[in-house]
XYZ file of C-alpha atoms in Angstrom:
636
model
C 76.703 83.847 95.210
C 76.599 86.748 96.969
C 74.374 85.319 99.667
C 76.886 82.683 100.036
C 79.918 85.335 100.588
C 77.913 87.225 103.408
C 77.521 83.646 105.227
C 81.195 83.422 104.674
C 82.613 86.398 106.123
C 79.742 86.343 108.835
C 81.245 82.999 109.800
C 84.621 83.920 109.193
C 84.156 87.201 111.732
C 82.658 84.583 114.298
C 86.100 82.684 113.973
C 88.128 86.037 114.679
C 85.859 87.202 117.961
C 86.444 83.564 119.237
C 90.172 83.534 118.488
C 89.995 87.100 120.015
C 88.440 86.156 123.086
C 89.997 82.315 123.784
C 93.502 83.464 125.421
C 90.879 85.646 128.051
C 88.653 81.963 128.273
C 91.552 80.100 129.399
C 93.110 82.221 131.755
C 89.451 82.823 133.090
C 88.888 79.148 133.375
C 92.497 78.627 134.885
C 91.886 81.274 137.395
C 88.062 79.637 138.299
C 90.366 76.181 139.189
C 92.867 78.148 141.234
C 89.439 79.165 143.169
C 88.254 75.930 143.163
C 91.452 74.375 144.764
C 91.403 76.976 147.778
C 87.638 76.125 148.209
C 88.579 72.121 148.363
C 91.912 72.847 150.575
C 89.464 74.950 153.323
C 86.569 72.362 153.315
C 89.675 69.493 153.622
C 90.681 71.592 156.937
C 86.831 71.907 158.015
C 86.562 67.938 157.804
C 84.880 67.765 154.533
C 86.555 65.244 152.894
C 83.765 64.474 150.590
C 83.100 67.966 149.368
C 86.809 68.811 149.151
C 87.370 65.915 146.596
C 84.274 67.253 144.364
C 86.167 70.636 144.803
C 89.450 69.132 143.666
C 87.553 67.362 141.336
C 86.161 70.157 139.518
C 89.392 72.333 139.386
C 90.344 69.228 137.179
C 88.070 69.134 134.727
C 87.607 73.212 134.566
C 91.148 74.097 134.454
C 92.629 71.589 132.688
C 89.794 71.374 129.521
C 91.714 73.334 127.322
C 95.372 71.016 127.731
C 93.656 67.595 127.680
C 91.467 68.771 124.671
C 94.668 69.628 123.134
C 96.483 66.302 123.992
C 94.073 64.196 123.167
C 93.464 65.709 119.682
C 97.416 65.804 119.012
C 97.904 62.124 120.256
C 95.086 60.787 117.780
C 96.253 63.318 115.098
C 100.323 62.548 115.501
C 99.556 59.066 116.613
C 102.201 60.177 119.076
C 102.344 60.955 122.816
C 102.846 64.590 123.918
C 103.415 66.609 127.031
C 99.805 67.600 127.675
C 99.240 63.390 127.767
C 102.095 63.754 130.285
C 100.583 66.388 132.428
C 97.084 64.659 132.460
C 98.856 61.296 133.700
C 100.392 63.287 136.237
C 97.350 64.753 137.732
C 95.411 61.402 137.545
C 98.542 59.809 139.346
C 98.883 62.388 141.916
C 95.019 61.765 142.686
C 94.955 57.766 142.408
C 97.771 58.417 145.399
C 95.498 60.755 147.433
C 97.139 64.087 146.371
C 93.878 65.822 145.310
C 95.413 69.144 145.528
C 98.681 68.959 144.518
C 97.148 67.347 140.952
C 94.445 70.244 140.548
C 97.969 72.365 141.612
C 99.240 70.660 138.888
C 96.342 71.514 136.618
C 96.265 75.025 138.044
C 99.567 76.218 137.252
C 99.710 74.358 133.762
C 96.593 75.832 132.839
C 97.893 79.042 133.464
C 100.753 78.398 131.542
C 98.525 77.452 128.788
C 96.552 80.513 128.667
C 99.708 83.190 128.943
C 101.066 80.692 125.921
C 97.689 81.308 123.925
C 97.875 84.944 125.288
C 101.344 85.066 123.157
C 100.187 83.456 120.476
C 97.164 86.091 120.298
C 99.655 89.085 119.957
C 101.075 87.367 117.308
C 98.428 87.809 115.147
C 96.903 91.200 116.498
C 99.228 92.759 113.292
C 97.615 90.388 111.100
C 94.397 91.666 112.093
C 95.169 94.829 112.087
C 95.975 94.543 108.370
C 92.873 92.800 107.551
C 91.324 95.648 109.138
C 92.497 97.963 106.663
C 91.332 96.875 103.608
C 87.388 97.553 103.144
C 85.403 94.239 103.146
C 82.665 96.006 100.727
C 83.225 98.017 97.074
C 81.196 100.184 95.015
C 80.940 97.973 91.156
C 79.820 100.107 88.375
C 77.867 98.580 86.096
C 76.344 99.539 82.785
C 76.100 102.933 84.789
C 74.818 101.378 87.832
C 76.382 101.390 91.630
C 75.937 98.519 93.390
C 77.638 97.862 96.902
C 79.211 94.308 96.380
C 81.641 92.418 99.005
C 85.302 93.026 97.934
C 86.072 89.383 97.469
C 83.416 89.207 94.494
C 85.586 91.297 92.769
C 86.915 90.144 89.597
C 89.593 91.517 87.343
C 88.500 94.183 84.779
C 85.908 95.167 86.888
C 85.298 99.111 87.586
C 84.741 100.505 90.856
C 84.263 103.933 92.171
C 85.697 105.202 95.349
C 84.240 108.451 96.652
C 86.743 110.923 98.588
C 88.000 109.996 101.824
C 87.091 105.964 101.065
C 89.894 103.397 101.403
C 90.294 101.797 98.188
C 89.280 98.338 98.327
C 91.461 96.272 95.454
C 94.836 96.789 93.913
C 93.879 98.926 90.191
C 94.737 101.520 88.119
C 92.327 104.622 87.408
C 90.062 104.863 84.487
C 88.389 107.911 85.027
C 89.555 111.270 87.368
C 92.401 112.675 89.313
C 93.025 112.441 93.151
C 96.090 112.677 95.435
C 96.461 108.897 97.692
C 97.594 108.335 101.156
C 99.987 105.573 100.481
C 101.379 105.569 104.230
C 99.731 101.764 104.790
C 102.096 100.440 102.315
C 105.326 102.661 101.488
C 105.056 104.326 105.125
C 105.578 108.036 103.489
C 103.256 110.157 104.778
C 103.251 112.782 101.538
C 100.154 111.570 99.167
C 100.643 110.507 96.002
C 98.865 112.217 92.838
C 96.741 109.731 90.675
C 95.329 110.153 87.395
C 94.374 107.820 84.761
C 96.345 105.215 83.909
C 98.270 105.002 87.531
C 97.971 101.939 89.914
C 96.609 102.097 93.205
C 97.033 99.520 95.863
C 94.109 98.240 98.214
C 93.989 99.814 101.607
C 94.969 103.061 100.571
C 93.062 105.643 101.323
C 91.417 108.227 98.690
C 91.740 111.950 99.017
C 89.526 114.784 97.610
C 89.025 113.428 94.389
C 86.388 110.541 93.275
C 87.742 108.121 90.495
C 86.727 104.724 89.139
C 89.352 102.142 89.563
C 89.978 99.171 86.923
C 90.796 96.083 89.111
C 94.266 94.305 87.865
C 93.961 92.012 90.220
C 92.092 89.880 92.344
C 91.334 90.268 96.094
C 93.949 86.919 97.155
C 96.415 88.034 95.132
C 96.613 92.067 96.755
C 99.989 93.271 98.074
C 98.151 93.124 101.191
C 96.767 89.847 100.988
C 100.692 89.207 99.911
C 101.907 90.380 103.692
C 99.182 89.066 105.278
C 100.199 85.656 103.833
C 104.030 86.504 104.806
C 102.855 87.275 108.403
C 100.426 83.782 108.326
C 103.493 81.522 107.224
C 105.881 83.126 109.362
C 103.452 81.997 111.915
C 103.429 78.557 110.987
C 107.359 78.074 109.829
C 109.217 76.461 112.948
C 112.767 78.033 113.535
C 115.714 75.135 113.587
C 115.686 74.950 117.263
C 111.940 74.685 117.773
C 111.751 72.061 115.114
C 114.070 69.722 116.837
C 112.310 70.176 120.283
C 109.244 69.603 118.757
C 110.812 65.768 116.924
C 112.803 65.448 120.370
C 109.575 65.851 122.761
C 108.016 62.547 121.535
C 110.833 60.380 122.290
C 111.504 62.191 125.733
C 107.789 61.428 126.505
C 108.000 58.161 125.554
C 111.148 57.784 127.955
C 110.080 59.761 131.057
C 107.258 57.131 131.098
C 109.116 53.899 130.415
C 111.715 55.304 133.528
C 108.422 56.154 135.440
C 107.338 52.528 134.905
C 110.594 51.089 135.694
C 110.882 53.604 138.751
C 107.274 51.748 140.198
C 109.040 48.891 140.857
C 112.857 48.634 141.426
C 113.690 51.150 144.198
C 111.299 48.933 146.345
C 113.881 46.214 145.264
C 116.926 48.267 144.932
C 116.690 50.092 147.670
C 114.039 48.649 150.251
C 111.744 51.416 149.494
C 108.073 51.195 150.750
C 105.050 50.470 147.872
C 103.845 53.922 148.641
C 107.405 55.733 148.966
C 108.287 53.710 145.201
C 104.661 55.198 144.171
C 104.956 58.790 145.348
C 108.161 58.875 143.896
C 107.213 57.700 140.777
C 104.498 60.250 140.536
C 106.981 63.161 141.018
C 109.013 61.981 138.840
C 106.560 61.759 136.050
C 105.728 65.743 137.043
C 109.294 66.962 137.119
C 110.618 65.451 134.062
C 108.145 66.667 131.740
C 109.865 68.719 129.244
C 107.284 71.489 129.199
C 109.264 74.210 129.880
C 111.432 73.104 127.625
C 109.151 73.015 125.117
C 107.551 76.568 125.818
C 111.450 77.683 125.390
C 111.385 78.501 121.558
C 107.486 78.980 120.259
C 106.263 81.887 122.381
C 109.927 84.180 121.996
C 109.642 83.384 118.441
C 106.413 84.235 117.713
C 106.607 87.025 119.968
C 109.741 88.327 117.938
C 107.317 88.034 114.933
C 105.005 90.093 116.068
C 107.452 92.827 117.632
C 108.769 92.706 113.597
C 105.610 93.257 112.197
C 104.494 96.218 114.370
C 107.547 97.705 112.877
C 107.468 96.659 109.159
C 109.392 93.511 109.332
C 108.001 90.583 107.706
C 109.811 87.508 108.668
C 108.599 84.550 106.851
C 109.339 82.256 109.185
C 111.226 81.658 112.569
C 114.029 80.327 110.553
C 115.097 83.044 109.121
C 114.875 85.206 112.290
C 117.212 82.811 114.232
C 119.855 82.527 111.103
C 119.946 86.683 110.661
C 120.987 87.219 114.132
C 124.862 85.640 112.639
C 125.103 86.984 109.405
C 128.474 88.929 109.134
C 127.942 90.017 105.743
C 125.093 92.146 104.020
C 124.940 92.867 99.967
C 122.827 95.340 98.444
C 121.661 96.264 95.181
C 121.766 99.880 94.324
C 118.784 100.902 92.454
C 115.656 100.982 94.047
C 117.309 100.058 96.871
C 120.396 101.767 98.364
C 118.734 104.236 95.916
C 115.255 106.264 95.064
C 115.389 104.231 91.846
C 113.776 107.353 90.502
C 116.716 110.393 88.570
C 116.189 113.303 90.105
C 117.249 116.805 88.489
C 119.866 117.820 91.176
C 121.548 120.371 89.130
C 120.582 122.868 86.511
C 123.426 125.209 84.309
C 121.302 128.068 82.134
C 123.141 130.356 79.491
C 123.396 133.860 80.815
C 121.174 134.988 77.692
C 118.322 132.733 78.802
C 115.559 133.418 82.581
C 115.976 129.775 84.078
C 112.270 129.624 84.425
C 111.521 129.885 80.948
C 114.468 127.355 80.195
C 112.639 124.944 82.396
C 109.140 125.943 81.027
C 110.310 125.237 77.280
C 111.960 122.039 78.647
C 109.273 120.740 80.401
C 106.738 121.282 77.660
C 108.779 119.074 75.057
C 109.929 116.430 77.957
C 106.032 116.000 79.250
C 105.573 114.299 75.850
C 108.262 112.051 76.465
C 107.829 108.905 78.905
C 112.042 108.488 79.364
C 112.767 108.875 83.386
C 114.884 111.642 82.407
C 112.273 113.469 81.230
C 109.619 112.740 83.734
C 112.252 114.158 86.110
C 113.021 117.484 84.671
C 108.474 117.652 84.154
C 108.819 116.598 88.010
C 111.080 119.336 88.706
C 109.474 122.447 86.550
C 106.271 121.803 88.244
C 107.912 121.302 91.880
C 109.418 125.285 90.621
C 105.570 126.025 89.915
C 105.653 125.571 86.222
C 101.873 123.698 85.978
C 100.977 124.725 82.733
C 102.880 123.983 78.992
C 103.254 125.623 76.084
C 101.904 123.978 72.583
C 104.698 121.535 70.893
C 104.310 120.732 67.305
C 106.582 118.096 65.462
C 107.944 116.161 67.945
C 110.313 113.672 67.440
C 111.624 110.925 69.838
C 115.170 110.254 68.677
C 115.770 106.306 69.838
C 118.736 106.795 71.875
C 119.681 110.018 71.906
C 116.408 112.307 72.855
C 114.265 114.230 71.761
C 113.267 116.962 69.116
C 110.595 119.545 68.758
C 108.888 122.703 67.720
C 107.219 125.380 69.952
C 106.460 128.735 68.643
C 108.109 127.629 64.809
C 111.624 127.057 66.638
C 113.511 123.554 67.221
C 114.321 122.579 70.322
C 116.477 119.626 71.417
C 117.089 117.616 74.410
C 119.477 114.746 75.132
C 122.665 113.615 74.426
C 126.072 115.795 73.281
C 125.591 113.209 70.273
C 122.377 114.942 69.530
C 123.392 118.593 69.570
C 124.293 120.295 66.164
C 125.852 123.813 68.440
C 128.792 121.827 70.199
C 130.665 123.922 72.714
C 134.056 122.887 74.451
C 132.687 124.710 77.537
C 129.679 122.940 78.142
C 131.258 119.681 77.829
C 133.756 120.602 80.280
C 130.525 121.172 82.609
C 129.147 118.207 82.044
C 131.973 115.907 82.426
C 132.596 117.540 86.001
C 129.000 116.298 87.139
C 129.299 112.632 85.021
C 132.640 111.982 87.472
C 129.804 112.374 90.286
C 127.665 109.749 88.691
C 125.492 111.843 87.550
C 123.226 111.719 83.961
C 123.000 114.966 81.969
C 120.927 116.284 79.233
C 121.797 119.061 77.290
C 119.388 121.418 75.569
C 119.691 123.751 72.205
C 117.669 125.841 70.059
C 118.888 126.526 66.855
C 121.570 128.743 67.228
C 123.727 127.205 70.206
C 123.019 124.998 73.660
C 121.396 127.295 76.445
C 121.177 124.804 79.759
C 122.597 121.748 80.943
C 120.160 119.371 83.259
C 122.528 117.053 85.873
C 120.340 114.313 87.264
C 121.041 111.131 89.848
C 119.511 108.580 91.279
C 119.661 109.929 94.382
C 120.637 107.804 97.430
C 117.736 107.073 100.193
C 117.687 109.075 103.404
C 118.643 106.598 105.555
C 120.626 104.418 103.577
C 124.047 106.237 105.096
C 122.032 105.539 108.483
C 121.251 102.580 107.882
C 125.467 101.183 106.866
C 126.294 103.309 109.663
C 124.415 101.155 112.113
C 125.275 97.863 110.163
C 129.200 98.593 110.935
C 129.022 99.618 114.078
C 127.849 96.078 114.796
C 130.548 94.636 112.796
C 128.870 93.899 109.995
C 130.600 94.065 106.425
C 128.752 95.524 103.857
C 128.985 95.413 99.817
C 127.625 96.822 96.950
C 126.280 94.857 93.998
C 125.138 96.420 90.811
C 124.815 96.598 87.019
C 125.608 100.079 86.638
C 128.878 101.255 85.578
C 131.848 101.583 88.188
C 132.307 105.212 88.575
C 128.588 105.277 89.285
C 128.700 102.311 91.861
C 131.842 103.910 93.343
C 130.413 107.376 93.757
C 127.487 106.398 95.336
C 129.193 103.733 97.550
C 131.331 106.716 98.811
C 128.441 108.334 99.275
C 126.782 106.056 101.377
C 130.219 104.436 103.136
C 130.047 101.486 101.367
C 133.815 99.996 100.440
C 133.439 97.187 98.617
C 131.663 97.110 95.022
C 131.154 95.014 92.899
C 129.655 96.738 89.331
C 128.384 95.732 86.061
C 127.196 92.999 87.387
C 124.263 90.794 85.402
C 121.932 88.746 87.794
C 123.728 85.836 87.233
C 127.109 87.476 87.977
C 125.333 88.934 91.563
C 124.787 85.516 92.014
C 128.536 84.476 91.675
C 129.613 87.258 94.089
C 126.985 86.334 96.993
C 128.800 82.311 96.634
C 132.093 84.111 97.230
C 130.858 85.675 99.914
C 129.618 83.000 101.168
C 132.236 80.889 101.009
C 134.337 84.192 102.640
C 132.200 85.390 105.498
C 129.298 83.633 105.558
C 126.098 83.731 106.913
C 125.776 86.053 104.547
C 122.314 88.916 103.068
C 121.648 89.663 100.622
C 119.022 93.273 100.141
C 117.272 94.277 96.699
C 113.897 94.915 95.025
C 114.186 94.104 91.399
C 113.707 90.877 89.448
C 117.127 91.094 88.762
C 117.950 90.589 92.413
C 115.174 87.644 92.519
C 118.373 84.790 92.050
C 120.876 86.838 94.582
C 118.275 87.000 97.125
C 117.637 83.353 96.957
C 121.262 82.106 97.293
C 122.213 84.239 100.310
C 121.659 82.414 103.838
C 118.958 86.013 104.278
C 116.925 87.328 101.498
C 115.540 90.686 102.279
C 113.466 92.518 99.978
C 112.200 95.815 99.728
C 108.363 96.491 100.070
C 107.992 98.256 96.210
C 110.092 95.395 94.954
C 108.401 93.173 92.725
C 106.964 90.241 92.732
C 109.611 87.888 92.038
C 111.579 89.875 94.729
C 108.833 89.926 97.393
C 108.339 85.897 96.327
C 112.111 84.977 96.616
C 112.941 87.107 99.827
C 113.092 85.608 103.442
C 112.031 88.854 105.404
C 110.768 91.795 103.671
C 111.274 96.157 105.110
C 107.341 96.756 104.274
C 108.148 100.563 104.661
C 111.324 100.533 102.697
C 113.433 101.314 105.492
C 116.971 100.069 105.523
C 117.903 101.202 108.991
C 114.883 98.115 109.448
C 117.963 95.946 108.835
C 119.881 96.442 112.333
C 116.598 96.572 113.821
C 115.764 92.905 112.372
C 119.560 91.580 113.454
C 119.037 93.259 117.061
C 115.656 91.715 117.474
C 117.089 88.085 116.352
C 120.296 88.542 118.473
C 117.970 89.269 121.003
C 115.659 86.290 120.528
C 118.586 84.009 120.423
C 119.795 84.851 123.333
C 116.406 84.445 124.908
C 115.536 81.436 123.597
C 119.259 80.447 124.620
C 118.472 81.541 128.430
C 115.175 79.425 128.023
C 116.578 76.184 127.371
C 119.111 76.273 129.824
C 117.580 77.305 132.653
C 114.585 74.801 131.929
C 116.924 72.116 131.534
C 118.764 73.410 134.439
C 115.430 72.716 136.671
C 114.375 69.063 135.482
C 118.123 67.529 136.134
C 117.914 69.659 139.531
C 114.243 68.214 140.580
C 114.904 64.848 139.126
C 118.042 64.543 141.504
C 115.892 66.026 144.135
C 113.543 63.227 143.931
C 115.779 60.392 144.158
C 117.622 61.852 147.356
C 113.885 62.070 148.558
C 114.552 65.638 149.361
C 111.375 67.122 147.691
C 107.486 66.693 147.875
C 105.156 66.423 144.981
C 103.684 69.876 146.122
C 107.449 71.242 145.615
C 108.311 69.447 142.541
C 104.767 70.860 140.886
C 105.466 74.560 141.765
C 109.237 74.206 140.781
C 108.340 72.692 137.197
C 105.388 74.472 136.527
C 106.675 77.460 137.513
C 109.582 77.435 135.401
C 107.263 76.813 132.535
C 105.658 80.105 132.881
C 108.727 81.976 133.596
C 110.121 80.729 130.635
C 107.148 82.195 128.679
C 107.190 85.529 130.525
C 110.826 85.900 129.606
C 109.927 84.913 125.889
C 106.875 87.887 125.916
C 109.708 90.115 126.781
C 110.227 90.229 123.005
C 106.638 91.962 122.258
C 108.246 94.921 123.687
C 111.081 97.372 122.112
């Protein structure tokens, strides 16, 4: 078995070099026929006729290998004509005629073409690769007390692993055995490493820090939250955008058309319009090289995947060229508040300690009865005592989780309570007053009492993300309206849409009731996205025109979504929108300045005002500069 995966990936690695080097093979080859065709045109001059043909001859089979391959393997796959058939019936026409050159010309400049349009396609997927890069392709199984270096892909859940300091962790897990701090950065883009001890997940292509710990796989190596974006990036490869779908359903019946006027064309202007055999011939051959639609055709596929690529470099996973054209309109974006437009994470943001009482040791005693506790609350104020230096806790005896309410427990023979006013047996007007002053800020609070009367008052929030205020900012400066959909209560929602600059909210809201305010908007100012992270969200996100998740968001979130911020970073959004205004208007340009250049050579030929040389460069020509303008989208 394991033989059998080393074949595998060997084989596998051979694909990936070849894919790696085939854009530089065409372009090479192309460039070898251009040679060829000045070698045939300088022997023509000498009086070689003979040579110059096997000159011509060969920049026709060298340069244009790649396209006919191509053609020919469509056309028996489709059962369909396309325009690389066209191109090669061009070329063998323009030859039949006695236009050796202007065919290999023909072959020349559409090989080029060919290769910049592989070249594109290439850049496309250098992210991919670069993610596949990350995760290790080997792990380190434990068993029975025994190392042994396996391939990551014979991994199977509830296996252990060990990863040794400074390793990149190989499969998604959670630690058995040690403590270690993890560079995250490859997935949540924060540069701060995260501390790990037993029991916490780690994600595959992480990278370990100082620590060595063995790692419990929970999942296996296809079903990784990188494996997950690498699949995003691989389907947003292969999804066709509107526009490029109905190009690609319109180019068979335009081949089929240009030939059956080319046919026609052979015969009736020597009829119509007293036309010489060779003049209705010659003519006929131009034709069939000018109204190929393959400019046209290289309109939509290299800006889009170009514009995938340019997303991925920065953390935005399009699923498919679809839903890049559509977001480039929307006039509307939702959001979800926690976890999104939020940490999803309380933090303690304010702290109120009886004069009696030294705030460390309030927050010492605190976080030695809350570190038993697994409530968020509690984790935060732990979170916060040790972020004050508190690393060490005092002994807690008799502790008591009161469902609801909080908690209760002994240290040093006296009782100590956290939690709710509901909970406290020492009421006091004036700490109530306090706390109702940070609630009307949307804040949580926890009060704490010994046994004689409360002594501190905890205020914590789920604090709002860096750039979130950034990130509304930029969507209403392009017009955009923005809303706020959540389940929390509405003083909450509203303080923290103030917060942000959010106007509209919409709060208490269950996931079916998100779903009924994404339809209104909809039917108010659609297209319309939606953003969140939770399952929750998972029906929302589906019936907006745009779902976009957020890169922790679950599953069903990361599932459901159309485009997904890998790094978590709203102001991602108006990056996404710019980038698909900017395609649009791209592949816009594309289309009408190929279309532009058929009609105008087509009525060219039939005023007999241009030569097949001339018609070759003109249509050829604008097929590469309509895939030049679409690589402009790898930059920015």
């Amino acid at each position: 078995m394991e033989g059998y995966a080393q074949i595998f990936h060997h084989r596998l690695k051979k694909e990936r070099d070849w894919e790696k080097w085939l854009p530089h093979i065409e372009m090479a080859m192309a460039l070898i026929s251009g040679i060829l065709i000045g070698c045939g045109w300088l022997l023509d001059k000498a009086g070689m006729e003979k040579l110059s043909v096997i000159a011509f001859l060969s920049a026709f089979a060298i340069g244009g290998f790649f396209k006919a391959k191509e053609g020919i393997e469509n056309t028996i796959k489709d059962k369909d004509l396309n325009v690389e058939m066209l191109m090669v019936f061009a070329a063998i026409g323009s030859a039949i005629i006695g236009y050796w050159m202007e065919g290999a010309l023909l072959i020349f400049i559409f090989a080029v073409s060919g290769a910049l349009e592989s070249y594109t396609m290439s850049k496309s997927k250098k992210e991919l690769n670069a993610l596949m890069s990350v995760v290790p392709e080997e792990a380190t199984l434990l068993e029975n007390g025994v190392e042994r270096v396996v391939p990551v892909r014979l991994l199977r859940v509830g296996n252990v692993i060990l990863v040794k300091p400074g390793e990149r962790i190989p499969a998604d897990g959670v630690v058995k055995t040690g403590f270690t701090s993890v560079d995250e950065s490859p997935i949540t883009g924060e540069s701060i490493p995260v501390s790990k001890k037993e029991g916490d997940g780690v994600f595959a292509g992480t990278v370990n820090g100082a620590g060595a710990i063995t790692v419990e796989i929970t999942k296996p190596a296809s079903e990784t939250l990188f494996q997950r974006i690498i699949e995003l990036i691989q389907n947003a490869q292969e999804e066709k955008s509107p526009a490029q779908a109905f190009i690609e359903r319109f180019e068979g019946i335009y081949v089929k058309g240009v030939l059956a006027v080319v046919a026609v064309m052979m015969f009736l202007p020597h009829y119509l319009f007293g036309w010489s055999w060779t003049e209705t011939f010659y003519r006929s051959m131009i034709l069939l090289v000018v109204a190929s639609p393959c400019a046209l055709v290289a309109s939509i596929t290299p800006a889009t995947l170009a514009a995938i690529s340019n997303g991925a470099r920065k953390g935005i996973l399009f699923k498919g060229g679809v839903h890049l054209e559509i977001l480039g309109n929307i006039k509307t974006v939702a959001f979800d508040k926690t976890g999104t437009l939020t940490k999803g994470k309380p933090e303690l943001t304010d702290i109120i300690v009886d004069k009696d009482w030294p705030e460390e040791k309030v927050l010492e005693i605190a976080a030695s009865v809350e570190s038993r506790s697994t409530h968020p609350l509690a984790r935060s104020i732990v979170r916060f005592a040790k972020d004050k230096g508190i690393l060490s806790f005092l002994p807690v005896n008799e502790l008591e989780d009161i469902s609801g309410y909080g908690v209760q427990a002994k240290i040093n023979n006296e009782t100590w309570r956290l939690g709710k006013w509901e909970l406290m047996e020492n009421k006091n007007g004036e700490w109530l007053k306090k706390a109702e002053t940070f609630r009307s800020e949307g804040k949580s609070i926890v009060f704490m009492e010994n046994g004689e009367k409360i002594v501190a008052l905890f205020a914590l929030k789920d604090v709002v993300r860096n750039e979130a205020k950034k990130a509304i900012r930029d969507l209403h400066r392009m017009g955009i309206h923005t809303v706020m959909i959540t389940g929390d209560n509405e003083e909450t929602a509203r303080s923290i849409a103030d917060e942000i600059g959010i106007r509209q909210v919409a709060a208490k809201c269950l996931p079916h009731e998100k779903v009924n305010v994404v339809k209104k908007l909809l039917e108010t100012s659609a297209p319309a996205a939606m953003v969140g992270d939770g399952i929750n969200d998972g029906p929302a996100l589906a019936s907006a025109n745009v779902g976009i998740a957020m890169g922790e968001g679950t599953d069903v979130a990361l599932e459901t979504a159309d485009i997904v911020l890998m790094k978590n970073d709203l102001t991602k959004i108006a990056d996404a929108i710019r980038l698909s205004k900017r395609m649009n208007r791209i592949v816009k340009e594309n289309i009408f300045f190929s279309i532009a250049v058929i009609v105008l050579l087509i009525a060219s030929n039939f005023l007999q005002a241009i030569s097949l040389p001339l018609g070759v460069i003109g249509h050829e020509g604008s097929t590469i500069l309509v895939i030049l303008n679409g690589l402009r989208l790898l930059r920015g």
